Tab-separated table of C-alpha atoms in Angstrom:
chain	number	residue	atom	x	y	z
A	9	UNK	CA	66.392	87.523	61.417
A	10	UNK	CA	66.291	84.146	60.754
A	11	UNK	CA	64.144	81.438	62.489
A	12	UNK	CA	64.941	79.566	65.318
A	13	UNK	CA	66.087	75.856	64.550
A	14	UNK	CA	64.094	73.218	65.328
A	15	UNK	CA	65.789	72.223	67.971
A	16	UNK	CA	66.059	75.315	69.827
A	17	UNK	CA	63.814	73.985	72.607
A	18	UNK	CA	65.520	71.281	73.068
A	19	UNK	CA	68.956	73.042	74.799
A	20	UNK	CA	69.121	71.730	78.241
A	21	UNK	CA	68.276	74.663	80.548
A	22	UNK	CA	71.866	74.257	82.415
A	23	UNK	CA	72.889	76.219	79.191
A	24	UNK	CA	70.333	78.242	78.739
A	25	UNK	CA	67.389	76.290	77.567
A	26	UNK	CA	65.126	77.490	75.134
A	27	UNK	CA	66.845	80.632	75.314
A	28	UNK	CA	70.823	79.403	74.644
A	29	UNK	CA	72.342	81.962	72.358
A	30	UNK	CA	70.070	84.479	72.924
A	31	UNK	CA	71.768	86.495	75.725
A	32	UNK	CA	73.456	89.977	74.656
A	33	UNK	CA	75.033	90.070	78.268
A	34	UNK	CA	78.659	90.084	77.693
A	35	UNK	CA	81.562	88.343	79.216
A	36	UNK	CA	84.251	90.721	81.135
A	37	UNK	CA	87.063	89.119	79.199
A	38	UNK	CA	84.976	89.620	75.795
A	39	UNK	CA	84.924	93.690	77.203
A	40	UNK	CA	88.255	93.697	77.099
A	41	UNK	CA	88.893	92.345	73.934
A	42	UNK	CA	86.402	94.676	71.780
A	43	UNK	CA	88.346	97.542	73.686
A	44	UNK	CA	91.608	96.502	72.885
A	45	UNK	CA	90.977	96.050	69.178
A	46	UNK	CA	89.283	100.080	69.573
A	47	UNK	CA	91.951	100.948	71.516
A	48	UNK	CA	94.194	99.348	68.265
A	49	UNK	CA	92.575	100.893	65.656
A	50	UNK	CA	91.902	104.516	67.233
A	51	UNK	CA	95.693	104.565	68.507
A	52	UNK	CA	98.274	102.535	65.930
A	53	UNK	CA	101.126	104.838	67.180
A	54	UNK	CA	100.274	103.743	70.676
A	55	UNK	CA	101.797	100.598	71.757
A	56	UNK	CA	99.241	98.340	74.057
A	57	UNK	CA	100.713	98.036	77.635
A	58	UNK	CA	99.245	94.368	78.044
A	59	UNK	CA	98.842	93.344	81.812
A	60	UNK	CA	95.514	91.607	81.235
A	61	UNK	CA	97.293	88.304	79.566
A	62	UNK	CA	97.042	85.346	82.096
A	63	UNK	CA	99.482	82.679	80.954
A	64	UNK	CA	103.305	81.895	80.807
A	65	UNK	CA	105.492	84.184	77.960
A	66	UNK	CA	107.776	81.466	77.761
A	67	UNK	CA	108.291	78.502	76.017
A	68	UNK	CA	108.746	75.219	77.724
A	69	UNK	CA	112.749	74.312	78.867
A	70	UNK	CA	114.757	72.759	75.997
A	71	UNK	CA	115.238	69.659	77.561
A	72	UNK	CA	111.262	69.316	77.820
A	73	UNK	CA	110.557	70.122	74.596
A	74	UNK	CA	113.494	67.497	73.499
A	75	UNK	CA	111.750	65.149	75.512
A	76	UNK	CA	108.710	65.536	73.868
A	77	UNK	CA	110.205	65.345	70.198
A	78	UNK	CA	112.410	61.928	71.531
A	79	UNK	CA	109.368	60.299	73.082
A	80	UNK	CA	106.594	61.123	70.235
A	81	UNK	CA	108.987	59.244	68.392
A	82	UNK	CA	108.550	55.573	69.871
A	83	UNK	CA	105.714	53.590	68.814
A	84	UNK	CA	104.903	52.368	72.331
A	85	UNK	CA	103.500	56.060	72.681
A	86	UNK	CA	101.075	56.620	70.270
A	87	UNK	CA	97.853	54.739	71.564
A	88	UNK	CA	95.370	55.682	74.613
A	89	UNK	CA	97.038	56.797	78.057
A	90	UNK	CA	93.619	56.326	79.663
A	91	UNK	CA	94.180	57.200	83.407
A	92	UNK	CA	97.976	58.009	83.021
A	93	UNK	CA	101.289	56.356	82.569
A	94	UNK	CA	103.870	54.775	85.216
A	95	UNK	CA	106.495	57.271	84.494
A	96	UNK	CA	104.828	60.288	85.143
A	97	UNK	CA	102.683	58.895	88.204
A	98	UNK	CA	106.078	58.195	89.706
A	99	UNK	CA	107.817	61.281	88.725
A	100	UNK	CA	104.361	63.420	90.221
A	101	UNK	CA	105.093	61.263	93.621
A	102	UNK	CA	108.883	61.594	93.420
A	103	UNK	CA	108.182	65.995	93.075
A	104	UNK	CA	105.705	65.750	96.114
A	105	UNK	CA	108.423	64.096	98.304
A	106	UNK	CA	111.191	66.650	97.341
A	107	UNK	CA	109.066	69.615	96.933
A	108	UNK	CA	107.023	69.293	100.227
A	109	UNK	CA	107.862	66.351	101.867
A	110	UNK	CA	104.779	64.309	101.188
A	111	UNK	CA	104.830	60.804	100.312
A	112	UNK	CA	102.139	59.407	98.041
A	113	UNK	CA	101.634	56.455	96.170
A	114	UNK	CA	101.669	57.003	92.598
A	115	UNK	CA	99.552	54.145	91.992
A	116	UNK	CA	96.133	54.473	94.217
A	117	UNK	CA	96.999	58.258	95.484
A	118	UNK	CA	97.899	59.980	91.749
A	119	UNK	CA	96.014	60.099	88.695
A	120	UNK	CA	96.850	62.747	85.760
A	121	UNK	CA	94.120	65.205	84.150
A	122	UNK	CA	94.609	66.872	80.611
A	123	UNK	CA	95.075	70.227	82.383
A	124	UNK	CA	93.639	71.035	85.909
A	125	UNK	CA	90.515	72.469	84.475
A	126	UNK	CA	88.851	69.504	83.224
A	127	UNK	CA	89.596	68.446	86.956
A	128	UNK	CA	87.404	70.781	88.559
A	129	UNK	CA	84.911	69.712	85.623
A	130	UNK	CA	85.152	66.426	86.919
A	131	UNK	CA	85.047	66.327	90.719
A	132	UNK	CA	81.945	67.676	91.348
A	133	UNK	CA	80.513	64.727	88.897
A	134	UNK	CA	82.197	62.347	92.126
A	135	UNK	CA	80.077	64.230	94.952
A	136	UNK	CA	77.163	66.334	94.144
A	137	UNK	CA	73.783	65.567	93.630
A	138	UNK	CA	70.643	68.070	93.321
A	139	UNK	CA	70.114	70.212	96.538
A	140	UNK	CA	73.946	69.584	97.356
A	141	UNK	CA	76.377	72.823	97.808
A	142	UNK	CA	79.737	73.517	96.699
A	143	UNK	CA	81.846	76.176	98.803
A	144	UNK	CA	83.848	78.311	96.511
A	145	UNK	CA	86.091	81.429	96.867
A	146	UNK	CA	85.369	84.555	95.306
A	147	UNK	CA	87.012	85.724	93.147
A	148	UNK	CA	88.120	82.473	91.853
A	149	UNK	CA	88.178	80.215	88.862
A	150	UNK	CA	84.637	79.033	88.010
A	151	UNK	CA	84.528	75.586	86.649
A	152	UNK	CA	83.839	73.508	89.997
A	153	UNK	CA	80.774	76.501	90.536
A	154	UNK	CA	79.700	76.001	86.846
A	155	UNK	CA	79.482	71.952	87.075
A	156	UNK	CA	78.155	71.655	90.320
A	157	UNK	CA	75.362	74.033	89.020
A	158	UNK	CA	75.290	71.754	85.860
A	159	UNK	CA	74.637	68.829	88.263
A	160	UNK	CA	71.381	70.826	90.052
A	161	UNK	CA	73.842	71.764	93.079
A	162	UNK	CA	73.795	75.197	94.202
A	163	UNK	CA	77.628	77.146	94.532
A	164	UNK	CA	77.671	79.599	97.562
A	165	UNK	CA	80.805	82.245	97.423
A	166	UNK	CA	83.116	83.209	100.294
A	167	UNK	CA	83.958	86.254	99.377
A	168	UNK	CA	87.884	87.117	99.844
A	169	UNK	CA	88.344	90.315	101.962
A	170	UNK	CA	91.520	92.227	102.158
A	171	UNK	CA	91.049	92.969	105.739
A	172	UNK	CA	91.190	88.502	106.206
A	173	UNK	CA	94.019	88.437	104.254
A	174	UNK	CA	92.165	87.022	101.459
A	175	UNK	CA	91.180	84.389	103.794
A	176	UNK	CA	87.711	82.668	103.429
A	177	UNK	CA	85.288	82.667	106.518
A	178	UNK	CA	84.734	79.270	107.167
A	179	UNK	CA	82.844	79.853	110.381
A	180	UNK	CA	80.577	82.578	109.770
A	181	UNK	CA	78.711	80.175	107.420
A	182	UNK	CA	74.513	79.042	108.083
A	183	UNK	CA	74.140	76.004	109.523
A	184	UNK	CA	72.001	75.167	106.451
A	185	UNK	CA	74.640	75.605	104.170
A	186	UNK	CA	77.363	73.692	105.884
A	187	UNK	CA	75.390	70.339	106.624
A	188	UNK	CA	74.387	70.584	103.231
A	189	UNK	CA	77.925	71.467	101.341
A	190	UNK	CA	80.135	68.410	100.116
A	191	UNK	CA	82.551	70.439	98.221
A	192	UNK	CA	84.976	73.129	99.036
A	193	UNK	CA	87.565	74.859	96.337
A	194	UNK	CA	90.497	76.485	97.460
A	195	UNK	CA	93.155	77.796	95.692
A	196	UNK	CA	96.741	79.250	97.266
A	197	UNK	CA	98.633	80.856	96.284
A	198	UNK	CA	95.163	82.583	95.027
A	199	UNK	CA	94.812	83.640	91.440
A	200	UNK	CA	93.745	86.297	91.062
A	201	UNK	CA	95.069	87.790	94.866
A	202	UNK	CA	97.971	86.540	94.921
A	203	UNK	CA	97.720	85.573	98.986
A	204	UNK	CA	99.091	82.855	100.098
A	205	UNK	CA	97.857	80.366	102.466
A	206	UNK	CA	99.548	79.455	106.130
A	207	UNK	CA	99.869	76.574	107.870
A	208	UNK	CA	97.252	77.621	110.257
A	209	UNK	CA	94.606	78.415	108.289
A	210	UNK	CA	95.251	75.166	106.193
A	211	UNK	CA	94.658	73.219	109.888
A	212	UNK	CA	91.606	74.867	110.576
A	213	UNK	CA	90.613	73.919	107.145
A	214	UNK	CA	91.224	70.658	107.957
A	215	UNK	CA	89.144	70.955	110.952
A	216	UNK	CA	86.122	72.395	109.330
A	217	UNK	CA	86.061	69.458	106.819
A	218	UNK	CA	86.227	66.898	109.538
A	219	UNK	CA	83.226	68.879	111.722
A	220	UNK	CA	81.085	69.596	108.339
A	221	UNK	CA	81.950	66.011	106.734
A	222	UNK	CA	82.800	68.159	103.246
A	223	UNK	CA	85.624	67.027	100.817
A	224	UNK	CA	88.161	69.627	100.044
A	225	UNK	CA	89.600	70.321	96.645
A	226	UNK	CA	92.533	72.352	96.824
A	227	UNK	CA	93.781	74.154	93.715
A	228	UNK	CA	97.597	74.394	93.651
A	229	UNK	CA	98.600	75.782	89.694
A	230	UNK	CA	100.396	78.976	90.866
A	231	UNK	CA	101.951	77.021	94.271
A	232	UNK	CA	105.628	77.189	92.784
A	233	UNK	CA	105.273	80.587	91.959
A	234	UNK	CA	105.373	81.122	95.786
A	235	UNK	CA	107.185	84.687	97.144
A	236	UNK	CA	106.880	84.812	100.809
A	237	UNK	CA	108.562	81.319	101.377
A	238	UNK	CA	108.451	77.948	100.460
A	239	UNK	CA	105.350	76.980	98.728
A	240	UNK	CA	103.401	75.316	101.071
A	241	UNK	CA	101.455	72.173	99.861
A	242	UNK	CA	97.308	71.772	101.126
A	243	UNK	CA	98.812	67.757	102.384
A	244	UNK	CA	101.667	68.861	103.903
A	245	UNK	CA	99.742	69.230	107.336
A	246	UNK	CA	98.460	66.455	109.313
A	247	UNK	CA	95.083	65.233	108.650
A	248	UNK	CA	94.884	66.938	105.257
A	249	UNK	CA	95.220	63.452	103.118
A	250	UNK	CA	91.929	62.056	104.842
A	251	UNK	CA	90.082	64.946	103.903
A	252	UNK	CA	90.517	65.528	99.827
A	253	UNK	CA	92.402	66.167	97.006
A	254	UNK	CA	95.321	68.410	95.748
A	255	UNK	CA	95.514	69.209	92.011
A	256	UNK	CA	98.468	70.224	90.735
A	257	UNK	CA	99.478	71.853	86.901
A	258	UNK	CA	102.386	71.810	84.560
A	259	UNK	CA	101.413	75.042	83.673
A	260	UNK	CA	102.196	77.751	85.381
A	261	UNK	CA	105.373	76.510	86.872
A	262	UNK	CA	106.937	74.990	84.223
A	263	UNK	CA	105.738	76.936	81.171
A	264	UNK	CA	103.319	74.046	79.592
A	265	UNK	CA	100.648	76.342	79.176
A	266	UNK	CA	99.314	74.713	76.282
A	267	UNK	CA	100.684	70.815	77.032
A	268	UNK	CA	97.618	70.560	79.349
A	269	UNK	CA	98.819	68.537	81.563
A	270	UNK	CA	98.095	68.292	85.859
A	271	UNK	CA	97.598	65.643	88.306
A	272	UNK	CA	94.805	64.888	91.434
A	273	UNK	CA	96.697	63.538	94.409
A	274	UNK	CA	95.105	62.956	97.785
A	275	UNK	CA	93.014	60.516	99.492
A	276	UNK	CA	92.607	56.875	97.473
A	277	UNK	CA	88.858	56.938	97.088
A	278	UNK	CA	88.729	60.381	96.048
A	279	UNK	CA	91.040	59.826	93.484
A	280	UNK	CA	89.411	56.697	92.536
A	281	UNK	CA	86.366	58.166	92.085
A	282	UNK	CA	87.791	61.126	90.068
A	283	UNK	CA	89.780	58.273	88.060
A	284	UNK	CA	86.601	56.410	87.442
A	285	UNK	CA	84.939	59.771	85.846
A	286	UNK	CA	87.664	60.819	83.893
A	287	UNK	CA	87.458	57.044	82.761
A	288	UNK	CA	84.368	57.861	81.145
A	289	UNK	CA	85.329	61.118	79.920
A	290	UNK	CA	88.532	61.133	78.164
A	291	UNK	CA	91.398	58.889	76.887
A	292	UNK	CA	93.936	60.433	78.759
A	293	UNK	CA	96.573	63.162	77.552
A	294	UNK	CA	99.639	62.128	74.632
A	295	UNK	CA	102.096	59.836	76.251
A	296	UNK	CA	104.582	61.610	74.788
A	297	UNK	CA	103.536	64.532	77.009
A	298	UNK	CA	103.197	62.768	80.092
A	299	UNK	CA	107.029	61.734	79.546
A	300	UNK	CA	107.796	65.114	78.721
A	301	UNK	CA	106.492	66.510	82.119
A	302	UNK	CA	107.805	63.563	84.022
A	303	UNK	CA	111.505	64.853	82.964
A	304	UNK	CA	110.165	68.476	83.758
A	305	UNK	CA	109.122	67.071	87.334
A	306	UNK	CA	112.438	65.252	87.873
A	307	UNK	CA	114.067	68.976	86.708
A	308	UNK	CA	113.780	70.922	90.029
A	309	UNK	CA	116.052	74.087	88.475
A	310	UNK	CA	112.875	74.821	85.657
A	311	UNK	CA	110.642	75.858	88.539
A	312	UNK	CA	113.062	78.219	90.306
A	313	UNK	CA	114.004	79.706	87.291
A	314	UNK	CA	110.243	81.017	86.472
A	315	UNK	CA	109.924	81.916	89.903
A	316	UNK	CA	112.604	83.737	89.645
A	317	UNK	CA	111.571	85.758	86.448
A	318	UNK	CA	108.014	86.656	87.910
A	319	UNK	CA	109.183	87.199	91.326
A	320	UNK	CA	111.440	89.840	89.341
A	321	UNK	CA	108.711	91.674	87.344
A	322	UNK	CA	106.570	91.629	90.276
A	323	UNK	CA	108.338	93.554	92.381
A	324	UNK	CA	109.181	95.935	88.981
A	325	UNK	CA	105.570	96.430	88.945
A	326	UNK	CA	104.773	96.959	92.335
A	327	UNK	CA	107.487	100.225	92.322
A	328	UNK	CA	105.838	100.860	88.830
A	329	UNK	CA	102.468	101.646	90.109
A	330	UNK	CA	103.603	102.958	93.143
A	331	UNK	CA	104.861	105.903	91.950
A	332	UNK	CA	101.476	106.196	90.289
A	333	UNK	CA	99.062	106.510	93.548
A	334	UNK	CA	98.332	102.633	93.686
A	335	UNK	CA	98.462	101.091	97.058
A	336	UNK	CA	100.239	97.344	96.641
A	337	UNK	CA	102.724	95.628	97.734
A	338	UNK	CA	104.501	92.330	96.878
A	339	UNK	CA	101.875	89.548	96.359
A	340	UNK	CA	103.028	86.291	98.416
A	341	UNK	CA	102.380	84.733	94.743
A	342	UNK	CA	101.021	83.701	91.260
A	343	UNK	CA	102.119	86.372	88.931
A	344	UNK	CA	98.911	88.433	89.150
A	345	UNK	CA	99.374	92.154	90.939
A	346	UNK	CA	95.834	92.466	92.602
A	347	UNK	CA	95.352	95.863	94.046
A	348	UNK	CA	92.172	98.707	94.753
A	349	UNK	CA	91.311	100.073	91.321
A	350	UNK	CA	90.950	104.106	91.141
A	351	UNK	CA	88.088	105.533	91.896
A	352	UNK	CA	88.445	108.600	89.601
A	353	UNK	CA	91.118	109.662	86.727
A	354	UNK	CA	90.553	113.661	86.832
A	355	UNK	CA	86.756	114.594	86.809
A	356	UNK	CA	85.610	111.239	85.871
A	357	UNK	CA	84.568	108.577	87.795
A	358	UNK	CA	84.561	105.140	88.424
A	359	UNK	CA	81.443	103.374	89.537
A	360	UNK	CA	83.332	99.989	89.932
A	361	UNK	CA	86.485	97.940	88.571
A	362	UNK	CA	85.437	97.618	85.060
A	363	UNK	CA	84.621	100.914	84.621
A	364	UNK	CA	88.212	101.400	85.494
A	365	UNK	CA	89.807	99.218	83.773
A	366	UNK	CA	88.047	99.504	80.508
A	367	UNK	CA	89.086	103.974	80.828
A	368	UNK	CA	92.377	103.243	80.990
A	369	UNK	CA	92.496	100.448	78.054
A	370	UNK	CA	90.789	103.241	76.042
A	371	UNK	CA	92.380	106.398	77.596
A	372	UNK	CA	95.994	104.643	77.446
A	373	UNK	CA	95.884	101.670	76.207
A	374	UNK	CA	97.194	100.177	79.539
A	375	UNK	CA	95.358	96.909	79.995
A	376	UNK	CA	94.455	95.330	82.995
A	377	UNK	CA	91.392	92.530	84.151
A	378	UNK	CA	88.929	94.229	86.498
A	379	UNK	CA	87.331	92.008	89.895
A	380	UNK	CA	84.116	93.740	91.016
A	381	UNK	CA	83.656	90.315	93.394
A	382	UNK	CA	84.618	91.735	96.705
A	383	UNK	CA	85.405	94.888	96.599
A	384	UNK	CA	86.625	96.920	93.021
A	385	UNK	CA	90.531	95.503	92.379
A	386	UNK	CA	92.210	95.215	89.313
A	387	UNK	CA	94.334	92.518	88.109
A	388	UNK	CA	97.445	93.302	86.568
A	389	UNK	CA	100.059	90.422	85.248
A	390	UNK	CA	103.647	90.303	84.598
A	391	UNK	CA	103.606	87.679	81.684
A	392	UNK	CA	104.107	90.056	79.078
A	393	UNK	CA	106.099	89.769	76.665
A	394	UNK	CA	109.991	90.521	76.743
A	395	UNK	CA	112.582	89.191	75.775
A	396	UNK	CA	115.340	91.344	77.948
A	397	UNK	CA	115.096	92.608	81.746
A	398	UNK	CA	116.103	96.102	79.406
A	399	UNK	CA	112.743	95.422	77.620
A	400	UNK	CA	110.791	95.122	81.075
A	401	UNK	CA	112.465	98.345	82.384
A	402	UNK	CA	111.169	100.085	79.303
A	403	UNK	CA	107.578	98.808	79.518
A	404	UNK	CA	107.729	99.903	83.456
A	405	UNK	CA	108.498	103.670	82.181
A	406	UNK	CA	105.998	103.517	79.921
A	407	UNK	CA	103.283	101.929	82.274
A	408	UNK	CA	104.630	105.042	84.739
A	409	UNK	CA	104.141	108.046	82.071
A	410	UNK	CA	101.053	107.071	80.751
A	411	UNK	CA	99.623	106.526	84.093
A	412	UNK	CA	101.210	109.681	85.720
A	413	UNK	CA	99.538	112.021	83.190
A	414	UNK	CA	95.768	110.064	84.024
A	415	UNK	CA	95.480	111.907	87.444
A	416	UNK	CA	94.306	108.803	89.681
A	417	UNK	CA	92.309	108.909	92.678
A	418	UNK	CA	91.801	106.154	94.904
């Protein structure tokens, strides 16, 4: 084995300190990677059933990806965007009003972010000093939780129960922890539950932030991929602008996956203060994209059409697994399937989720994501790849005999 650098000791001890890259704990994703390639290479005549792939099968529209070749032609475009461009600002504030109603000033209520992810890198850096808390859902996308702990902060989970609808408990918090929070994520529709928020529970949201004096960050990727109704935007209710920030991605509902591209809207000093970080942190995303994705704002038919795609291999799915002893229903959105994960196939048993899910990648090569967070679910998702609805009807008979012959128990 060879010797440590000399600058092993150095690591800060957010990473690891002293001990960065020594770990031999593995990540869940990582899991399911090693036993995909076994499942591969033990099984070539076996196709892999892949549910566990969480991003958009498509390519961006036509006109998009036009718009992109036409405007990374002009020489105005190819220098720094810094904190964003006009065009897309407007077009961000022009989709708010049609979408939900919600006027916002695309100059001092709108700033872009090279993907929502450096976002939630970036708005803890705004609020949170040592000793300070940031409220976060669980499951739920990490970043805010891994920055704020970056920062000294501490992240306390609200763990999302089926019986609350997926629902955080705001109220049943200490009193310690909410005079000391300053943060709270959400994010509806929920990835990976797929529940989607109401009006009512966004009010009392609202509430809570005024009583507790914490900023909320609501996380709105999967919001156009909305089942149950209309999606419903965080600052569509009253109140909800004084209180924090939306962010909003081209990714999910527009198939720019890879364009990174998203935008913070909300209150002015929020997004100031996000602005004035993100100043100091990039040089803002292509031009050329941000004029692309202003034309896919201003495009209102792109969105329905994804929706409409996902909304049909959802509910493909759900009769799918059905038939194969799992107890789900239509998710109000996203395009994740999150239901109870088996608690036996035959004689063998299933301590938790992963256990689950990592059988039936190697039993069947059926893959799914396992959530051991609250409560053992599995994760399956509908962005697959085919090219035909004949193509999804044959992966759903597949999924069904393969699954049928496992013997589940739940």
């Amino acid at each position: 084995m060879s010797a440590d650098p000399w600058f092993q000791s150095l690591f800060a001890e957010r990473i690891g300190g002293a001990n960065y890259g020594k770990g031999t704990e593995i990540y869940k994703f990582e899991k399911i990677k090693r036993a995909k390639r076994q499942a591969l290479a033990e099984h070539p005549e076996r196709k892999l059933l892949d549910f566990g792939i969480g991003e958009n099968d498509d390519m961006a529209d036509e006109s998009v990806r036009a718009a992109l070749t036409r405007e990374s032609n002009k020489v105005e475009n190819r220098g720094y965007a810094d904190n964003g461009i006009q065009n897309f600002k407007e077009a961000a504030a022009e989709f708010m009003k049609r979408q939900f109603g919600v006027t916002l000033d695309p100059m001092t209520e709108m700033c872009h972010c090279i993907g929502s992810k450096p976002a939630y890198a970036m708005l803890p850096a705004c609020f949170i000093n040592p000793g300070d808390v940031t409220l976060m859902t669980a499951p739920g996308y990490p970043v805010a939780g891994t920055w704020t702990r970056y920062l000294g902060g501490e992240v306390v989970k609200l763990p999302l129960l089926e019986k609350n609808g997926f629902l955080p408990d705001l109220e049943g918090l200490p009193a310690d922890i909410k005079k000391r929070a300053k943060l709270l994520v959400i994010n509806y529709p929920n990835s990976p539950t797929g529940a989607v928020a109401t009006k009512d529970f966004y009010k009392r949201v609202v509430d809570f932030a005024h009583k507790n004096q914490v900023v909320i960050v609501q996380d709105a990727a999967h919001i156009l991929l909305s089942y149950a109704g209309e999606p419903l935007s965080f600052l569509q209710i009253d109140g909800a602008k004084e209180v924090g920030v939306e962010v909003h991605s081209m990714s999910k509902g527009f198939n720019m996956i890879g364009w990174r591209l998203g935008f913070v809207c909300g209150h002015t000093k929020i997004v100031q203060a996000y602005a004035d970080v993100k100043d100091n942190s990039d040089s803002g995303q292509f031009m050329a994209i941000q004029h692309a994705a202003a034309a896919a704002l201003r495009a209102p038919a792109i969105p329905l059409a994804v929706r409409a795609k996902y909304k049909r291999r959802l509910e493909k799915l759900v009769a799918a697994l059905t038939q194969v002893g799992f107890r789900c229903s239509m998710p109000g959105g996203t395009y994740f399937l999150y239901t109870q994960a088996p608690t036996a196939a035959g004689s063998r048993t299933f301590a938790n989720a992963e256990e689950a899910s990592q059988y039936l990648i190697h039993d069947q090569s059926v893959c799914c994501v396992p959530w051991d967070d609250a409560g053992a679910y599995l994760r399956f998702s509908v962005t697959y790849i085919a090219n035909y609805e004949a193509e999804e009807d044959s992966l759903m008979a597949e999924t069904v005999t393969r699954l049928k012959g496992m013997n589940l128990k739940f």
